[in-house]
Coordinates of C-alpha atoms in Angstrom, one line a residue:
M9 CA 1.6 -2.7 -11.4
C10 CA 0.2 0.2 -13.2
G11 CA -1.8 3.4 -13.2
I12 CA -5.3 3.2 -14.5
A13 CA -7.8 5.8 -15.6
G14 CA -11.1 6.0 -17.5
A15 CA -14.0 8.1 -18.5
A16 CA -17.5 7.7 -19.8
G17 CA -19.2 10.5 -21.8
K18 CA -18.5 12.8 -24.6
N19 CA -14.8 13.6 -25.3
S20 CA -13.7 10.6 -23.2
E21 CA -10.8 9.9 -25.6
A22 CA -9.5 13.4 -25.3
L23 CA -9.9 13.5 -21.5
I24 CA -8.0 10.3 -21.0
K25 CA -4.8 11.7 -22.4
D26 CA -4.6 14.4 -19.7
M27 CA -5.6 11.8 -17.1
L28 CA -2.8 9.5 -18.0
E29 CA -0.2 12.3 -18.4
S30 CA -0.8 13.2 -14.7
I31 CA 0.0 9.7 -13.5
K32 CA 2.7 8.7 -16.0
H33 CA 5.1 8.2 -13.1
R34 CA 3.2 5.0 -12.2
G35 CA 4.0 3.4 -15.6
P36 CA 7.2 4.1 -17.4
D37 CA 7.0 1.1 -19.6
G38 CA 4.0 1.9 -21.8
C39 CA 0.8 3.7 -22.2
G40 CA -2.4 2.5 -23.8
T41 CA -6.1 3.4 -24.3
C42 CA -9.2 1.6 -25.6
S43 CA -12.5 3.1 -26.5
L44 CA -15.9 1.3 -26.5
G45 CA -18.4 3.9 -27.7
D46 CA -18.4 6.8 -25.2
I47 CA -16.3 4.8 -22.7
T48 CA -12.5 5.1 -22.8
L49 CA -10.1 3.1 -20.5
G50 CA -6.4 3.9 -20.1
N51 CA -3.3 2.4 -18.6
V52 CA 0.3 3.4 -17.9
L53 CA 2.3 0.2 -17.4
L54 CA 5.0 -0.9 -15.0
K55 CA 6.1 -4.3 -16.2
I56 CA 6.4 -6.8 -13.4
T57 CA 4.2 -9.9 -14.2
G58 CA 4.1 -10.7 -17.9
D59 CA 4.5 -8.5 -21.0
R60 CA 0.9 -8.0 -21.9
T61 CA 0.0 -4.4 -22.8
Q62 CA -3.2 -2.8 -21.4
P63 CA -6.1 -2.2 -21.7
L64 CA -7.1 -5.6 -22.8
N65 CA -10.1 -5.7 -25.1
N66 CA -12.2 -8.2 -26.9
G67 CA -15.6 -6.5 -27.4
S68 CA -15.3 -5.7 -23.7
A69 CA -12.2 -4.2 -22.0
L70 CA -10.1 -4.3 -18.8
T71 CA -7.6 -2.0 -17.3
Y72 CA -6.0 -3.3 -14.2
N73 CA -3.5 -2.4 -11.4
G74 CA -2.1 -4.9 -9.0
E75 CA -0.8 -8.4 -8.6
I76 CA -2.9 -11.6 -8.6
Y77 CA -0.8 -14.1 -6.7
N78 CA -2.8 -17.2 -7.6
F79 CA -3.1 -16.4 -11.3
H80 CA -1.2 -19.6 -12.3
E81 CA -3.7 -21.8 -10.6
I82 CA -6.6 -19.8 -12.2
A83 CA -5.0 -20.0 -15.6
E84 CA -4.7 -23.8 -15.4
K85 CA -8.3 -24.1 -14.5
L86 CA -9.2 -21.9 -17.5
H87 CA -6.8 -23.9 -19.8
L88 CA -5.0 -20.7 -20.5
K89 CA -1.2 -20.6 -21.1
T90 CA 0.2 -17.1 -20.2
D91 CA 2.6 -15.4 -17.9
S92 CA 0.2 -12.4 -17.5
D93 CA -2.0 -12.0 -14.5
S94 CA -4.0 -9.3 -16.3
E95 CA -4.8 -11.7 -19.1
V96 CA -5.9 -14.3 -16.6
L97 CA -8.1 -11.8 -14.8
F98 CA -9.7 -10.7 -18.1
K99 CA -10.5 -14.3 -19.1
L100 CA -11.8 -15.1 -15.6
I101 CA -14.2 -12.1 -15.7
E102 CA -15.3 -13.0 -19.2
S103 CA -15.9 -16.6 -18.1
T104 CA -17.7 -16.2 -14.7
G105 CA -18.6 -12.5 -14.4
A106 CA -16.8 -9.9 -12.3
E107 CA -18.3 -10.7 -8.9
A108 CA -17.6 -14.4 -9.1
A109 CA -14.1 -13.7 -10.5
I110 CA -13.3 -11.4 -7.5
R111 CA -14.1 -14.2 -5.1
E112 CA -11.4 -16.4 -6.6
L113 CA -8.7 -13.8 -6.5
D114 CA -5.8 -13.9 -4.1
G115 CA -4.1 -10.6 -4.6
D116 CA -4.0 -6.8 -4.4
Y117 CA -5.9 -5.1 -7.2
A118 CA -7.9 -2.3 -8.5
F119 CA -9.5 -2.7 -11.9
A120 CA -12.1 -1.4 -14.3
Y121 CA -14.1 -3.6 -16.7
A122 CA -16.2 -2.1 -19.5
K123 CA -18.9 -3.9 -21.4
D124 CA -22.2 -3.0 -23.2
G125 CA -22.1 0.7 -22.3
G126 CA -21.3 0.2 -18.6
I127 CA -18.2 0.3 -16.3
L128 CA -17.6 -1.8 -13.3
L129 CA -14.8 -0.8 -10.8
A130 CA -13.4 -3.1 -8.2
R131 CA -10.9 -2.9 -5.3
D132 CA -9.3 -5.6 -3.2
T133 CA -10.5 -6.6 0.3
V134 CA -7.9 -4.6 2.3
G135 CA -7.6 -1.7 -0.1
V136 CA -3.9 -2.2 -1.0
K137 CA -4.4 -0.7 -4.4
P138 CA -6.2 2.7 -4.6
L139 CA -9.1 3.7 -6.8
Y140 CA -10.9 7.1 -7.0
Y141 CA -13.9 8.3 -9.0
G142 CA -16.1 11.3 -9.7
G143 CA -18.0 13.1 -12.3
T144 CA -19.4 16.3 -13.6
G145 CA -22.6 16.6 -15.6
N146 CA -23.0 13.6 -17.9
M147 CA -19.3 12.5 -17.5
F148 CA -18.0 9.9 -15.1
S149 CA -14.3 9.2 -14.5
F150 CA -12.0 7.1 -12.3
A151 CA -8.3 6.8 -11.7
S152 CA -5.5 5.4 -9.5
E153 CA -4.7 8.9 -8.1
K154 CA -6.8 11.9 -7.3
K155 CA -4.6 14.2 -9.3
S156 CA -5.7 12.4 -12.5
L157 CA -9.3 13.4 -11.8
L158 CA -8.3 16.9 -10.8
S159 CA -6.5 17.3 -14.1
I160 CA -9.8 17.2 -16.0
G161 CA -11.7 19.5 -13.6
I162 CA -13.3 17.0 -11.2
S163 CA -13.0 18.3 -7.7
E164 CA -15.6 16.2 -5.8
I165 CA -13.8 12.9 -5.6
S166 CA -14.9 9.7 -3.9
T167 CA -12.8 6.7 -2.9
L168 CA -14.0 3.2 -3.8
K169 CA -14.2 1.3 -0.5
P170 CA -12.0 -1.9 -0.1
G171 CA -13.9 -5.0 -1.0
Y172 CA -16.5 -3.1 -3.0
V173 CA -17.5 -2.9 -6.7
L174 CA -19.1 0.2 -8.3
S175 CA -21.1 -0.1 -11.4
Y176 CA -21.8 2.9 -13.7
R177 CA -24.4 2.9 -16.5
G178 CA -26.3 5.7 -18.0
G179 CA -25.4 8.2 -15.2
R180 CA -26.4 5.8 -12.4
L181 CA -24.0 4.5 -9.8
I182 CA -24.5 1.3 -7.7
E183 CA -22.0 0.4 -5.0
K184 CA -21.9 -3.1 -3.6
K185 CA -19.7 -5.0 -1.1
V186 CA -18.6 -8.3 -2.7
T187 CA -15.6 -9.5 -0.6
G188 CA -14.5 -9.3 3.0
F189 CA -12.7 -11.1 5.8
I190 CA -14.0 -14.6 6.7
T191 CA -14.2 -15.2 10.5
G192 CA -13.6 -18.6 11.9
E193 CA -13.1 -20.4 15.2
R194 CA -11.3 -18.3 17.8
I195 CA -7.7 -19.2 18.7
N196 CA -6.8 -18.9 22.4
D197 CA -3.7 -21.1 22.7
E198 CA -0.5 -19.1 22.1
N199 CA 1.5 -22.1 20.8
T200 CA -1.2 -22.9 18.2
A201 CA -1.6 -19.2 17.3
S202 CA 2.2 -18.5 17.0
K203 CA 2.8 -21.5 14.8
A204 CA -0.1 -20.8 12.5
L205 CA 0.9 -17.2 12.3
F206 CA 4.5 -17.9 11.4
N207 CA 3.5 -20.3 8.7
A208 CA 0.9 -17.8 7.2
I209 CA 3.4 -14.9 7.2
E210 CA 6.0 -17.1 5.6
R211 CA 3.6 -18.0 2.8
A212 CA 2.6 -14.4 2.4
V213 CA 6.2 -13.3 2.0
K214 CA 7.0 -16.2 -0.4
K215 CA 4.2 -15.3 -2.8
R216 CA 5.3 -11.6 -2.8
S217 CA 9.0 -12.2 -3.2
Y218 CA 10.5 -11.0 -6.4
S219 CA 13.9 -10.7 -8.0
P220 CA 15.3 -8.1 -7.5
C221 CA 13.4 -7.2 -4.4
A222 CA 13.8 -4.4 -1.8
L223 CA 12.5 -4.1 1.8
A224 CA 11.7 -0.9 3.6
F225 CA 13.8 -1.7 6.7
S226 CA 13.6 0.1 10.0
G227 CA 15.3 -2.6 12.1
G228 CA 12.2 -3.2 14.2
L229 CA 10.3 -6.5 14.7
D230 CA 8.0 -6.2 11.6
S231 CA 10.7 -5.5 9.0
S232 CA 13.3 -7.7 10.6
L233 CA 10.9 -10.7 10.4
L234 CA 10.3 -9.9 6.7
A235 CA 14.1 -9.6 6.1
A236 CA 14.7 -13.0 7.7
L237 CA 12.0 -14.6 5.6
C238 CA 13.1 -12.9 2.3
H239 CA 16.8 -13.5 2.2
E240 CA 17.2 -12.1 -1.3
A241 CA 15.7 -8.7 -0.4
E242 CA 18.0 -5.6 -0.3
L243 CA 17.4 -3.6 2.9
Y244 CA 16.7 0.1 2.4
S245 CA 16.8 2.3 5.5
V246 CA 16.2 6.0 5.6
G247 CA 16.5 8.5 8.5
M248 CA 18.1 11.7 9.6
A249 CA 21.8 11.4 10.4
G250 CA 22.2 10.0 13.9
S251 CA 18.5 9.1 14.2
H252 CA 17.1 6.1 16.0
D253 CA 16.2 4.4 12.8
I254 CA 19.8 4.7 11.4
R255 CA 21.3 3.3 14.6
Q256 CA 18.7 0.5 14.9
T257 CA 19.0 -0.7 11.3
K258 CA 22.7 -1.1 11.6
K259 CA 22.3 -3.2 14.8
A260 CA 19.4 -5.2 13.2
A261 CA 21.3 -5.9 10.0
D262 CA 24.2 -7.1 12.1
F263 CA 22.0 -9.5 14.1
L264 CA 20.5 -10.8 10.8
G265 CA 23.9 -11.2 9.1
S266 CA 22.7 -8.9 6.4
N267 CA 25.2 -6.0 6.6
N268 CA 26.1 -6.6 2.9
K269 CA 22.5 -6.0 1.9
L270 CA 21.9 -2.8 3.9
H271 CA 21.5 0.5 2.0
L272 CA 21.6 3.4 4.5
H273 CA 20.5 6.8 3.5
E274 CA 21.3 9.4 6.2
L275 CA 19.2 12.4 5.2
T276 CA 20.2 16.0 5.6
V277 CA 17.8 18.8 6.4
E278 CA 18.6 20.2 2.9
E279 CA 17.5 16.9 1.3
V280 CA 14.2 17.0 3.2
E281 CA 13.6 20.6 2.2
S282 CA 14.3 19.8 -1.4
A283 CA 12.0 16.7 -1.4
L284 CA 9.0 18.4 0.2
P285 CA 7.3 19.5 -3.0
D286 CA 7.6 16.0 -4.5
V287 CA 6.4 14.2 -1.4
M288 CA 3.4 16.5 -0.9
R289 CA 2.6 16.2 -4.6
A290 CA 2.7 12.4 -4.3
V291 CA 0.5 12.1 -1.2
E292 CA -1.7 15.1 -2.2
S293 CA -1.5 16.5 1.3
S294 CA 0.3 18.9 3.5
D295 CA -0.6 17.2 6.7
P296 CA 2.6 17.1 8.9
L297 CA 2.1 13.6 10.2
K298 CA 1.4 12.2 6.7
V299 CA 4.3 14.0 5.2
S300 CA 6.8 13.0 7.9
I301 CA 5.8 9.3 7.6
A302 CA 5.9 9.4 3.8
M303 CA 9.3 11.1 3.5
P304 CA 11.5 8.1 4.5
L305 CA 9.5 5.7 2.2
F306 CA 9.8 8.2 -0.6
F307 CA 13.6 8.2 -0.4
A308 CA 13.8 4.4 0.2
S309 CA 11.7 3.7 -3.0
K310 CA 13.7 6.4 -4.9
D311 CA 17.0 4.7 -3.9
A312 CA 15.6 1.3 -4.8
H313 CA 14.4 2.6 -8.2
N314 CA 17.9 4.1 -8.8
D315 CA 19.3 0.6 -8.1
G316 CA 17.0 -1.0 -10.7
V317 CA 14.5 -2.4 -8.2
R318 CA 10.8 -2.4 -9.0
V319 CA 9.3 -4.3 -6.0
M320 CA 9.5 -3.3 -2.3
L321 CA 8.1 -5.1 0.7
S322 CA 6.8 -3.2 3.7
G323 CA 5.8 -4.2 7.3
Q324 CA 2.6 -2.1 7.0
G325 CA -0.4 -3.6 8.8
A326 CA 1.4 -5.5 11.6
D327 CA 0.5 -2.8 14.2
E328 CA -3.2 -2.8 13.3
L329 CA -3.4 -6.6 13.3
F330 CA -1.4 -7.3 16.4
A331 CA -1.7 -4.2 18.6
G332 CA 1.5 -2.4 18.0
Y333 CA 0.6 1.1 18.9
K334 CA 1.0 2.5 22.5
R335 CA -2.6 3.7 22.5
Y336 CA -3.8 0.1 22.6
E337 CA -2.2 -0.6 26.0
S338 CA -4.9 0.8 28.2
M339 CA -7.8 -0.9 26.5
E340 CA -9.8 -3.8 27.8
P341 CA -9.9 -6.9 25.6
G342 CA -13.3 -6.1 24.0
E343 CA -12.4 -2.5 23.4
L344 CA -9.0 -3.6 22.0
E345 CA -10.6 -6.0 19.6
S346 CA -13.1 -3.3 18.3
A347 CA -10.3 -0.8 17.9
L348 CA -8.1 -3.2 16.0
R349 CA -10.9 -4.1 13.6
N350 CA -11.8 -0.5 13.1
D351 CA -8.1 0.3 12.3
L352 CA -7.9 -2.6 9.9
D353 CA -11.1 -1.4 8.2
N354 CA -9.6 2.1 7.8
I355 CA -6.0 1.2 7.0
A356 CA -6.4 1.9 3.3
A357 CA -7.4 5.5 3.9
N358 CA -5.1 6.1 6.8
N359 CA -1.9 4.4 5.5
L360 CA -2.1 2.4 2.3
E361 CA -3.1 5.1 -0.1
R362 CA -0.3 7.3 1.2
D363 CA 2.3 4.5 0.9
D364 CA 1.2 3.5 -2.6
A365 CA 1.3 7.1 -3.8
V366 CA 4.8 7.8 -2.5
T367 CA 6.4 4.6 -3.8
M368 CA 4.7 4.8 -7.1
A369 CA 6.0 8.3 -7.5
N370 CA 9.3 6.5 -8.0
A371 CA 7.7 3.6 -10.1
V372 CA 8.2 1.1 -7.3
E373 CA 5.4 -1.4 -6.4
L374 CA 4.9 -1.8 -2.7
R375 CA 3.8 -5.2 -1.4
V376 CA 2.5 -5.7 2.2
P377 CA 2.8 -9.3 3.4
Y378 CA 1.1 -8.7 6.8
L379 CA -2.0 -7.6 5.0
D380 CA -2.3 -10.9 3.1
K381 CA -5.9 -12.0 3.4
E382 CA -4.9 -15.3 5.1
V383 CA -2.7 -13.5 7.6
A384 CA -5.4 -10.9 8.3
E385 CA -8.1 -13.5 8.8
L386 CA -5.9 -15.5 11.1
A387 CA -5.1 -12.4 13.1
L388 CA -8.8 -11.7 13.5
R389 CA -9.3 -15.1 15.0
I390 CA -6.6 -14.7 17.7
L391 CA -7.9 -13.5 21.0
P392 CA -6.9 -9.9 21.9
E393 CA -5.4 -11.2 25.2
L394 CA -2.7 -12.8 23.0
K395 CA -1.9 -9.5 21.2
I396 CA -1.2 -7.5 24.4
H397 CA 0.0 -9.9 27.1
K398 CA 1.4 -8.6 30.4
G399 CA 1.8 -5.2 28.9
I400 CA 3.8 -6.5 25.9
R401 CA 2.4 -5.2 22.6
K402 CA 2.3 -7.5 19.6
Y403 CA 3.0 -10.4 22.0
I404 CA 1.7 -13.2 19.6
L405 CA 3.6 -11.8 16.6
R406 CA 6.8 -11.7 18.8
L407 CA 6.3 -15.4 19.7
A408 CA 5.9 -16.2 16.0
A409 CA 9.0 -14.2 15.1
A410 CA 11.0 -15.9 17.9
R411 CA 11.0 -19.0 15.7
L412 CA 13.5 -17.2 13.4
L413 CA 14.8 -13.9 15.0
P414 CA 17.3 -13.4 17.7
E415 CA 15.9 -12.2 21.1
E416 CA 17.4 -8.7 20.6
L417 CA 15.1 -8.1 17.7
T418 CA 12.1 -10.2 18.8
W419 CA 11.4 -8.1 21.9
K420 CA 12.6 -4.7 20.7
E421 CA 10.1 -2.0 21.6
K422 CA 8.7 0.1 18.7
K423 CA 9.0 3.8 18.2
A424 CA 6.6 5.8 16.0
A425 CA 8.1 6.1 12.5
Q426 CA 7.7 9.9 12.2
Y427 CA 9.8 10.4 15.3
S428 CA 12.2 7.5 15.0
S429 CA 13.4 8.7 11.6
G430 CA 14.0 12.2 12.8
V431 CA 12.0 13.7 9.9
Y432 CA 9.3 15.3 12.0
S433 CA 11.9 17.2 14.0
A434 CA 13.6 18.2 10.8
L435 CA 10.4 19.6 9.4
E436 CA 9.9 21.6 12.6
K437 CA 13.4 23.1 12.2
L438 CA 12.6 24.0 8.6
A439 CA 9.4 25.7 9.6
K440 CA 11.1 27.8 12.3
K441 CA 14.0 28.6 9.9
N442 CA 11.4 30.0 7.5
G443 CA 9.8 32.3 10.1
Y444 CA 6.9 30.2 11.3
S445 CA 6.1 30.0 15.0
G446 CA 3.1 29.7 17.3
N447 CA 0.2 27.3 17.2
R448 CA 0.2 24.9 14.2
F449 CA 3.3 26.5 12.9
L450 CA 4.4 23.3 11.0
G451 CA 1.0 22.8 9.5
R452 CA 0.9 26.4 8.2
Y453 CA 4.4 26.1 6.8
L454 CA 3.6 23.0 4.8
E455 CA 0.2 24.4 3.7
D456 CA 1.9 27.6 2.4
L457 CA 4.7 25.7 0.7
R458 CA 2.1 23.4 -1.0
G459 CA 0.1 26.5 -2.1
I460 CA 3.2 28.0 -3.7
G461 CA 3.8 24.7 -5.5
N462 CA 0.2 24.6 -6.8
K463 CA 0.5 28.1 -8.2
D464 CA 3.7 27.0 -10.0
N465 CA 2.0 23.8 -11.3
L466 CA 4.4 21.8 -9.3
L467 CA 1.8 20.3 -7.0
V468 CA -1.7 19.0 -7.6

């Protein structure tokens, strides 16, 4: 896991220093650059898989952020002995070309590959790892976070779409979709679906497990299933004192027999107020909903980092795949299926980029087992009638989880994260305490606070 950046054009070497400085929080273990003519690639390194420094170069160059879970199998095929997934990715691209290489990857990634005066950017199918780009005049740049581009004066910033590659050469950009979800035979039998789903989620968790490993734990269905499948994970729960999440995580940990692994952080209003500049700086937004959802994950990853943990699992994606939100309840099957697919296609922009930014602010890599490609493709094959059944949301996921979880956790109803943690209410109290009232009072409070931070160079 890393932060990556790059530029093509005059002064690219000088620009890259400022770009990497702005995202150094993503990589406390090293910083490297590589120039090929007018192209410079950069990397800040968070060591998780292997010790290979980046960018890799051999006439061409690669800077890479992510995890390739099948890199051992690819390395064997390439007759390559290494513990570095970045080295395997580089060799695979050199051997087959970038597009063919991407089709062999099982993982979450964003990378840039430079050769012969051109740059190719790529992003994984779901969009777990972010990648942004932009340019001014004859200069083109990309980075893992928008603030890196803003640091060199680029204000018009685009996001590379999940499953796409973008090639840059001589001022010309070409974008192309190269990977997506494969659809197969529909599954309409709940026993078949629940068994296949449980096995797929179990494999997804196993490939993402790490030692030491943390889990963002709310005590609900999604995180409880992950906790039961990843026994070694330490459970990090964050919420306002007395909130639903704090009460629920205590109960859930007890049901799971994991009280000794539970790390509770009961937030005070003062802590929330103090963390607001850092959270808004990380997610690059003052949107109240985005900030209130990001806040607990910010503290959970910060606590994990302080405990020496670099990898955290999250239940992100389960609601979009299996119909967890209340708004899905009134939909007919066809409408529900379209809504779920739309939400999956947009989960990177709506959720994943926020979650990546807020955890990487604390140098913690977030892994999302429910968004494993096998799990997602299986979910797309399951009929919508098995996702909401007799008014029960996430019905098929609950049946799968029932193979391992006690009934009290399997059928527990979900509450929205921003409300169950109590953070949204705490933000409203802070706004009112600071004299804000009327329409959009919370939004105006956060906008003004972020504006002050920008002036003080605290926020980007």
